């Protein structure tokens, strides 16, 4: 009897935390949006795009919170303030405006580039979550999704760099493994 041989290869990534899982999920979502668009299903491509807005905003919130936690860790002068740094009390938009200045003496520049676009993404996320309907039409959901993810990852780098200038971005290797397509920053339609 002839012998048959075959090989099987499997690979996976063990994620560090919710940030890396979300990044990988966003990459997958974009591929699904592209598939759905090719099938001509604009309704479901927009539904998936809404998940991209929510998840991309979450990426930035995670990096902001972890940067704050790491920055105040072990610093006696912030011990009393530590309980004040709760997003449940303040909200991400207000926290991003106020906390960097309180902690580092310098505000985040939210008025230009990736951080300005991130504000628009966060506003869209709030509309999606807190309003009953979001009737925004997107002529090309997959391209919008790529812009949203690229903007969010660039904003994450800026946020972390604000607290830790000159240090390598925590998730540099993950961005190499799951690179967002380089594109323009997201702009509100």
Coordinates of N, CA and C in Angstrom, one line a residue:
X1 N 0.8 -1.2 0.0 CA 0.0 0.0 0.0 C 0.9 1.2 0.0
X2 N 0.6 2.2 -0.9 CA 1.4 3.4 -0.9 C 1.2 4.3 0.3
X3 N 2.3 4.9 0.7 CA 2.3 5.7 1.9 C 1.9 7.2 1.5
X4 N 1.0 7.8 2.2 CA 0.7 9.2 1.9 C 1.1 10.0 3.1
X5 N 1.8 11.1 2.8 CA 2.3 12.0 3.9 C 1.7 13.4 3.6
X6 N 1.5 14.0 4.7 CA 1.0 15.4 4.6 C 1.6 16.2 5.8
X7 N 1.5 17.5 5.6 CA 1.9 18.3 6.8 C 0.8 19.3 7.1
X8 N 0.8 19.7 8.3 CA -0.2 20.6 8.7 C 0.5 21.7 9.5
X9 N 0.2 23.0 9.2 CA 0.8 24.1 9.9 C -0.3 25.0 10.5
X10 N -0.1 25.3 11.7 CA -1.0 26.2 12.3 C -0.3 27.3 13.0
X11 N -0.9 28.5 13.1 CA -0.2 29.5 13.8 C -1.3 30.3 14.6
X12 N -0.8 31.0 15.6 CA -1.7 31.8 16.4 C -0.9 32.8 17.1
X13 N -1.5 33.8 17.6 CA -0.9 34.8 18.4 C -1.4 34.8 19.9
X14 N -0.6 34.8 20.8 CA -1.0 34.9 22.2 C -1.0 36.4 22.5
X15 N -2.1 37.0 22.7 CA -2.2 38.4 22.9 C -1.8 38.8 24.3
X16 N -1.3 40.0 24.4 CA -0.8 40.6 25.6 C -2.0 41.1 26.5
X17 N -3.0 41.7 25.8 CA -4.1 42.3 26.6 C -5.2 42.6 25.6
X18 N -6.2 43.4 26.1 CA -7.3 43.8 25.2 C -6.9 44.7 24.1
X19 N -5.8 45.4 24.2 CA -5.4 46.3 23.1 C -5.0 45.5 21.9
X20 N -4.2 44.5 22.1 CA -3.7 43.6 21.0 C -4.8 42.8 20.4
X21 N -5.7 42.3 21.2 CA -6.9 41.6 20.7 C -7.8 42.5 19.9
X22 N -8.0 43.7 20.3 CA -8.8 44.6 19.6 C -8.1 45.0 18.3
X23 N -6.8 45.2 18.3 CA -6.1 45.5 17.0 C -6.3 44.4 16.0
X24 N -6.1 43.1 16.5 CA -6.3 42.0 15.6 C -7.7 41.9 15.1
X25 N -8.7 42.1 16.0 CA -10.1 42.1 15.6 C -10.4 43.2 14.6
X26 N -9.8 44.4 14.7 CA -10.1 45.4 13.7 C -9.5 45.0 12.4
X27 N -8.4 44.4 12.3 CA -7.8 43.9 11.0 C -8.8 42.9 10.4
X28 N -9.4 42.0 11.2 CA -10.3 41.1 10.7 C -11.6 41.8 10.2
X29 N -12.1 42.7 11.0 CA -13.3 43.4 10.7 C -13.2 44.1 9.3
X30 N -12.0 44.7 9.1 CA -11.8 45.4 7.8 C -11.9 44.4 6.6
X31 N -11.3 43.2 6.8 CA -11.4 42.2 5.8 C -12.8 41.8 5.5
X32 N -13.6 41.7 6.6 CA -15.0 41.3 6.5 C -15.8 42.4 5.8
X33 N -15.5 43.7 6.1 CA -16.2 44.8 5.4 C -15.9 44.7 3.9
X34 N -14.7 44.5 3.6 CA -14.3 44.4 2.1 C -15.1 43.2 1.5
X35 N -15.2 42.1 2.1 CA -16.0 41.0 1.6 C -17.4 41.3 1.3
X36 N -18.0 41.9 2.4 CA -19.4 42.3 2.3 C -19.7 43.4 1.2
X37 N -18.7 44.3 1.1 CA -18.8 45.3 0.0 C -18.8 44.7 -1.4
X38 N -17.9 43.7 -1.5 CA -17.8 43.0 -2.8 C -19.1 42.3 -3.2
X39 N -19.8 41.9 -2.2 CA -21.1 41.2 -2.4 C -22.2 42.2 -2.6
X40 N -21.9 43.5 -2.5 CA -22.9 44.5 -2.8 C -23.8 44.8 -1.6
X41 N -23.4 44.4 -0.4 CA -24.2 44.5 0.8 C -23.8 45.8 1.6
X42 N -24.3 46.9 1.2 CA -23.9 48.1 1.8 C -24.5 48.3 3.2
X43 N -25.6 47.7 3.5 CA -26.2 47.8 4.8 C -25.3 47.1 5.8
X44 N -24.9 45.9 5.6 CA -24.1 45.2 6.6 C -22.7 45.7 6.6
X45 N -22.2 46.3 5.6 CA -20.8 46.9 5.6 C -20.8 48.1 6.5
X46 N -21.9 48.8 6.6 CA -22.0 50.0 7.5 C -22.2 49.5 8.9
X47 N -22.9 48.4 9.1 CA -23.0 47.9 10.5 C -21.7 47.5 11.0
X48 N -20.9 46.8 10.2 CA -19.5 46.4 10.6 C -18.6 47.6 10.8
X49 N -18.8 48.7 10.0 CA -18.1 49.9 10.1 C -18.3 50.5 11.5
X50 N -19.5 50.5 12.0 CA -19.9 51.0 13.3 C -19.1 50.3 14.4
X51 N -18.9 49.0 14.2 CA -18.0 48.3 15.2 C -16.6 48.8 15.1
X52 N -16.1 49.1 13.9 CA -14.8 49.7 13.8 C -14.7 51.0 14.6
X53 N -15.7 51.9 14.5 CA -15.6 53.1 15.2 C -15.5 52.8 16.7
X54 N -16.4 52.0 17.2 CA -16.4 51.7 18.7 C -15.1 51.0 19.1
X55 N -14.6 50.1 18.4 CA -13.4 49.4 18.7 C -12.2 50.3 18.6
X56 N -12.1 51.1 17.6 CA -11.0 52.0 17.5 C -10.9 53.1 18.6
X57 N -12.1 53.5 19.0 CA -12.2 54.4 20.1 C -11.7 53.7 21.4
X58 N -12.1 52.5 21.5 CA -11.6 51.7 22.7 C -10.1 51.5 22.7
X59 N -9.5 51.4 21.6 CA -8.0 51.3 21.5 C -7.4 52.5 22.2
X60 N -7.9 53.7 21.8 CA -7.3 54.9 22.3 C -7.6 55.1 23.8
X61 N -8.8 54.7 24.3 CA -9.1 54.7 25.7 C -8.2 53.8 26.5
X62 N -8.0 52.6 26.0 CA -7.1 51.7 26.7 C -5.7 52.3 26.8
X63 N -5.1 52.8 25.7 CA -3.8 53.4 25.8 C -3.7 54.6 26.7
X64 N -4.8 55.4 26.7 CA -4.8 56.5 27.6 C -4.8 56.1 29.1
X65 N -5.7 55.2 29.4 CA -5.8 54.7 30.8 C -4.5 54.0 31.2
X66 N -4.0 53.1 30.4 CA -2.7 52.5 30.8 C -1.6 53.4 30.9
X67 N -1.5 54.5 30.1 CA -0.5 55.5 30.2 C -0.6 56.3 31.5
X68 N -1.8 56.6 31.9 CA -2.1 57.3 33.1 C -1.7 56.4 34.3
X69 N -2.1 55.2 34.3 CA -1.8 54.3 35.4 C -0.3 54.1 35.5
X70 N 0.4 53.9 34.4 CA 1.9 53.7 34.5 C 2.6 55.0 34.9
X71 N 2.0 56.1 34.5 CA 2.7 57.4 34.8 C 2.6 57.7 36.3
X72 N 1.4 57.5 36.9 CA 1.3 57.8 38.3 C 1.7 56.7 39.3
X73 N 2.0 55.5 38.7 CA 2.4 54.4 39.6 C 3.7 54.8 40.4
X74 N 3.6 54.6 41.7 CA 4.7 54.9 42.6 C 5.1 56.3 42.8
X75 N 4.3 57.2 42.2 CA 4.7 58.7 42.4 C 3.9 59.2 43.5
X76 N 4.5 59.5 44.6 CA 3.9 59.9 45.8 C 3.0 61.2 45.6
X77 N 3.5 62.1 44.8 CA 2.7 63.3 44.6 C 1.3 63.1 43.9
X78 N 1.1 62.0 43.3 CA -0.2 61.7 42.7 C -1.0 60.7 43.5
X79 N -0.5 60.3 44.7 CA -1.3 59.3 45.5 C -2.7 59.8 45.8
X80 N -2.8 61.1 46.2 CA -4.1 61.7 46.6 C -5.0 61.8 45.3
X81 N -4.4 62.1 44.2 CA -5.1 62.3 43.0 C -5.6 61.0 42.3
X82 N -4.9 59.9 42.7 CA -5.2 58.6 42.0 C -6.7 58.3 41.9
X83 N -7.4 58.5 43.0 CA -8.8 58.1 43.0 C -9.6 59.1 42.1
X84 N -9.1 60.2 41.8 CA -9.8 61.2 40.9 C -9.7 60.7 39.4
X85 N -8.7 59.9 39.1 CA -8.5 59.5 37.8 C -9.4 58.2 37.4
X86 N -10.7 58.5 37.3 CA -11.7 57.5 37.0 C -12.5 58.0 35.8
X87 N -12.5 57.2 34.7 CA -13.3 57.6 33.6 C -14.8 57.6 33.9
X88 N -15.1 56.7 34.8 CA -16.6 56.7 35.2 C -17.0 58.0 35.7
X89 N -16.1 58.7 36.4 CA -16.5 60.0 37.0 C -16.4 61.1 36.0
X90 N -15.5 61.0 35.0 CA -15.2 62.2 34.2 C -15.6 62.0 32.7
X91 N -15.4 60.8 32.2 CA -15.6 60.6 30.7 C -14.3 60.8 30.0
X92 N -14.1 60.1 28.9 CA -12.8 60.1 28.2 C -12.5 61.4 27.6
X93 N -13.5 62.1 27.0 CA -13.2 63.4 26.3 C -12.7 64.4 27.3
X94 N -13.3 64.6 28.4 CA -12.9 65.5 29.5 C -11.5 65.1 30.1
X95 N -11.4 63.8 30.3 CA -10.1 63.3 30.8 C -8.9 63.6 29.9
X96 N -9.1 63.4 28.6 CA -8.0 63.7 27.6 C -7.7 65.2 27.6
X97 N -8.7 66.0 27.8 CA -8.4 67.5 27.8 C -7.7 67.9 29.1
X98 N -8.0 67.3 30.2 CA -7.5 67.8 31.5 C -6.4 67.0 32.2
X99 N -6.4 65.7 32.2 CA -5.5 64.9 32.9 C -4.0 65.1 32.5
X100 N -3.7 65.1 31.2 CA -2.3 65.2 30.8 C -1.7 66.5 31.3
X101 N -2.4 67.6 31.3 CA -1.9 68.9 31.9 C -1.7 68.8 33.4
X102 N -2.6 68.2 34.1 CA -2.5 68.0 35.5 C -1.3 67.2 35.9
X103 N -1.0 66.1 35.1 CA 0.0 65.2 35.4 C 1.4 65.6 34.9
X104 N 1.4 66.1 33.6 CA 2.7 66.3 33.0 C 3.0 67.8 32.9
X105 N 2.0 68.7 33.1 CA 2.2 70.1 32.9 C 2.0 70.6 31.5
X106 N 1.7 69.6 30.6 CA 1.5 69.9 29.2 C 0.2 69.3 28.7
X107 N -0.6 70.0 28.0 CA -1.8 69.4 27.4 C -1.5 68.6 26.2
X108 N -2.4 67.6 26.0 CA -2.3 66.9 24.7 C -2.8 67.9 23.6
X109 N -2.2 67.9 22.5 CA -2.7 68.8 21.4 C -3.8 68.1 20.7
X110 N -5.0 68.3 21.1 CA -6.2 67.7 20.6 C -6.8 68.4 19.3
X111 N -6.1 69.5 18.9 CA -6.6 70.3 17.9 C -6.1 70.1 16.5
X112 N -5.2 69.1 16.4 CA -4.6 68.8 15.0 C -4.2 67.3 14.9
X113 N -4.1 66.9 13.6 CA -3.6 65.6 13.3 C -4.5 64.5 13.8
X114 N -3.8 63.4 14.2 CA -4.5 62.2 14.6 C -5.4 62.4 15.8
X115 N -4.9 63.2 16.7 CA -5.7 63.5 18.0 C -7.0 64.2 17.7
X116 N -6.9 65.2 16.7 CA -8.2 65.9 16.3 C -9.1 64.9 15.7
X117 N -8.6 64.1 14.8 CA -9.4 63.1 14.1 C -10.0 62.0 15.1
X118 N -9.2 61.7 16.1 CA -9.6 60.8 17.2 C -10.8 61.3 17.9
X119 N -10.8 62.6 18.1 CA -12.0 63.3 18.7 C -13.3 63.0 17.9
X120 N -13.1 63.1 16.6 CA -14.3 62.9 15.7 C -14.7 61.4 15.8
X121 N -13.7 60.5 15.9 CA -14.0 59.1 16.0 C -14.8 58.8 17.4
X122 N -14.3 59.4 18.4 CA -14.9 59.3 19.7 C -16.4 59.9 19.7
X123 N -16.5 61.0 19.0 CA -17.9 61.5 18.9 C -18.8 60.6 18.1
X124 N -18.3 60.0 17.1 CA -19.1 59.1 16.3 C -19.4 57.8 17.1
X125 N -18.4 57.4 17.9 CA -18.7 56.2 18.8 C -19.8 56.5 19.8
X126 N -19.8 57.8 20.3 CA -20.8 58.2 21.3 C -22.2 58.2 20.6
X127 N -22.2 58.7 19.3 CA -23.5 58.7 18.6 C -24.0 57.3 18.4
X128 N -23.1 56.4 18.0 CA -23.5 55.0 17.8 C -24.0 54.3 19.0
X129 N -23.4 54.6 20.1 CA -23.8 53.9 21.4 C -24.9 54.6 22.1
X130 N -25.0 55.9 22.1 CA -26.0 56.6 22.9 C -27.2 57.1 22.1
X131 N -27.2 57.1 20.8 CA -28.4 57.5 20.1 C -29.1 56.3 19.5
X132 N -30.4 56.4 19.3 CA -31.1 55.3 18.9 C -30.8 54.9 17.4
X133 N -30.4 55.9 16.6 CA -30.0 55.5 15.2 C -28.9 56.5 14.8
X134 N -28.1 55.9 13.9 CA -27.1 56.7 13.3 C -27.3 56.5 11.8
X135 N -27.7 57.6 11.1 CA -28.1 57.5 9.7 C -27.0 57.9 8.7
X136 N -25.8 58.0 9.3 CA -24.7 58.4 8.4 C -24.5 57.4 7.3
X137 N -24.4 58.0 6.1 CA -24.1 57.1 4.9 C -22.6 57.2 4.5
X138 N -22.0 56.1 4.2 CA -20.6 56.0 3.9 C -20.5 55.4 2.5
X139 N -20.0 56.2 1.5 CA -19.9 55.7 0.2 C -18.9 54.5 0.0
X140 N -17.9 54.4 0.9 CA -16.9 53.4 0.8 C -16.6 52.9 2.3
X141 N -17.4 52.1 2.9 CA -17.1 51.7 4.3 C -15.7 51.1 4.6
X142 N -15.2 50.3 3.7 CA -13.9 49.7 3.9 C -12.8 50.8 4.0
X143 N -12.9 51.8 3.1 CA -11.9 52.8 3.1 C -12.0 53.7 4.4
X144 N -13.2 53.9 4.8 CA -13.5 54.7 6.0 C -12.9 53.9 7.2
X145 N -13.2 52.6 7.2 CA -12.7 51.7 8.3 C -11.1 51.8 8.4
X146 N -10.5 51.7 7.3 CA -9.0 51.8 7.2 C -8.5 53.1 7.8
X147 N -9.2 54.2 7.5 CA -8.8 55.5 8.0 C -9.0 55.6 9.5
X148 N -10.1 55.1 10.0 CA -10.4 55.1 11.4 C -9.4 54.3 12.2
X149 N -9.0 53.1 11.7 CA -8.0 52.3 12.4 C -6.7 53.0 12.4
X150 N -6.3 53.5 11.2 CA -5.0 54.1 11.1 C -4.9 55.3 12.0
X151 N -6.0 56.1 12.0 CA -6.0 57.3 12.9 C -5.9 56.9 14.4
X152 N -6.7 55.9 14.8 CA -6.7 55.5 16.2 C -5.3 55.0 16.6
X153 N -4.6 54.2 15.7 CA -3.3 53.7 16.1 C -2.3 54.8 16.2
X154 N -2.3 55.8 15.3 CA -1.4 56.9 15.3 C -1.7 57.8 16.6
X155 N -3.0 57.9 16.9 CA -3.3 58.7 18.1 C -2.8 58.0 19.4
X156 N -2.9 56.7 19.4 CA -2.4 55.9 20.5 C -0.9 56.1 20.7
X157 N -0.1 56.2 19.6 CA 1.3 56.5 19.7 C 1.5 57.8 20.3
X158 N 0.8 58.8 19.9 CA 0.9 60.2 20.4 C 0.6 60.3 21.9
X159 N -0.5 59.6 22.3 CA -0.9 59.7 23.7 C 0.2 59.1 24.5
X160 N 0.6 57.9 24.2 CA 1.7 57.3 25.0 C 2.9 58.1 25.0
X161 N 3.3 58.6 23.9 CA 4.5 59.5 23.8 C 4.4 60.7 24.6
X162 N 3.2 61.2 24.8 CA 3.0 62.4 25.6 C 3.5 62.2 27.1
X163 N 3.2 61.0 27.6 CA 3.5 60.6 28.9 C 4.9 60.1 29.1
X164 N 5.4 59.5 28.0 CA 6.7 58.8 28.0 C 7.5 59.2 26.7
X165 N 7.9 60.5 26.6 CA 8.6 60.9 25.4 C 9.9 60.2 25.2
X166 N 10.1 59.8 23.9 CA 11.4 59.2 23.6 C 11.4 57.7 23.8
X167 N 10.3 57.1 24.5 CA 10.3 55.7 24.6 C 9.6 55.0 23.5
X168 N 10.0 53.8 23.2 CA 9.4 53.0 22.1 C 7.9 52.7 22.5
X169 N 7.0 52.8 21.5 CA 5.6 52.5 21.7 C 5.4 51.1 22.2
X170 N 4.7 50.9 23.2 CA 4.5 49.6 23.9 C 4.1 48.5 22.9
X171 N 3.2 48.9 21.9 CA 2.7 47.9 21.0 C 3.4 47.9 19.6
X172 N 4.6 48.4 19.5 CA 5.3 48.5 18.3 C 5.3 47.2 17.5
X173 N 5.7 46.1 18.2 CA 5.7 44.8 17.6 C 4.4 44.3 17.1
X174 N 3.3 44.6 17.8 CA 2.0 44.2 17.4 C 1.6 45.0 16.2
X175 N 1.9 46.3 16.1 CA 1.6 47.1 14.9 C 2.4 46.5 13.7
X176 N 3.5 45.9 13.9 CA 4.2 45.3 12.8 C 3.6 44.0 12.4
X177 N 3.0 43.3 13.3 CA 2.3 42.0 13.0 C 0.9 42.3 12.4
X178 N 0.2 43.3 12.9 CA -1.1 43.6 12.4 C -1.1 45.1 12.0
X179 N -0.4 45.4 10.9 CA -0.2 46.8 10.5 C -1.5 47.4 9.9
X180 N -1.9 48.5 10.4 CA -3.0 49.2 9.8 C -2.5 49.8 8.4
X181 N -3.4 49.8 7.5 CA -3.0 50.3 6.2 C -2.7 51.8 6.4
X182 N -1.6 52.3 5.9 CA -1.3 53.7 6.0 C -2.2 54.5 5.0
X183 N -2.9 55.4 5.5 CA -3.8 56.2 4.7 C -4.0 57.6 5.4
X184 N -5.0 58.3 4.9 CA -5.2 59.6 5.5 C -6.0 59.4 6.9
X185 N -5.9 60.4 7.7 CA -6.6 60.4 8.9 C -8.1 60.5 8.6
X186 N -8.9 59.9 9.5 CA -10.4 60.0 9.4 C -10.9 61.4 9.5
X187 N -11.7 61.8 8.6 CA -12.4 63.1 8.7 C -13.9 62.9 8.7
X188 N -14.6 63.6 9.5 CA -16.1 63.4 9.6 C -16.7 63.8 8.3
X189 N -17.7 62.9 7.9 CA -18.4 63.1 6.6 C -19.5 64.1 6.9

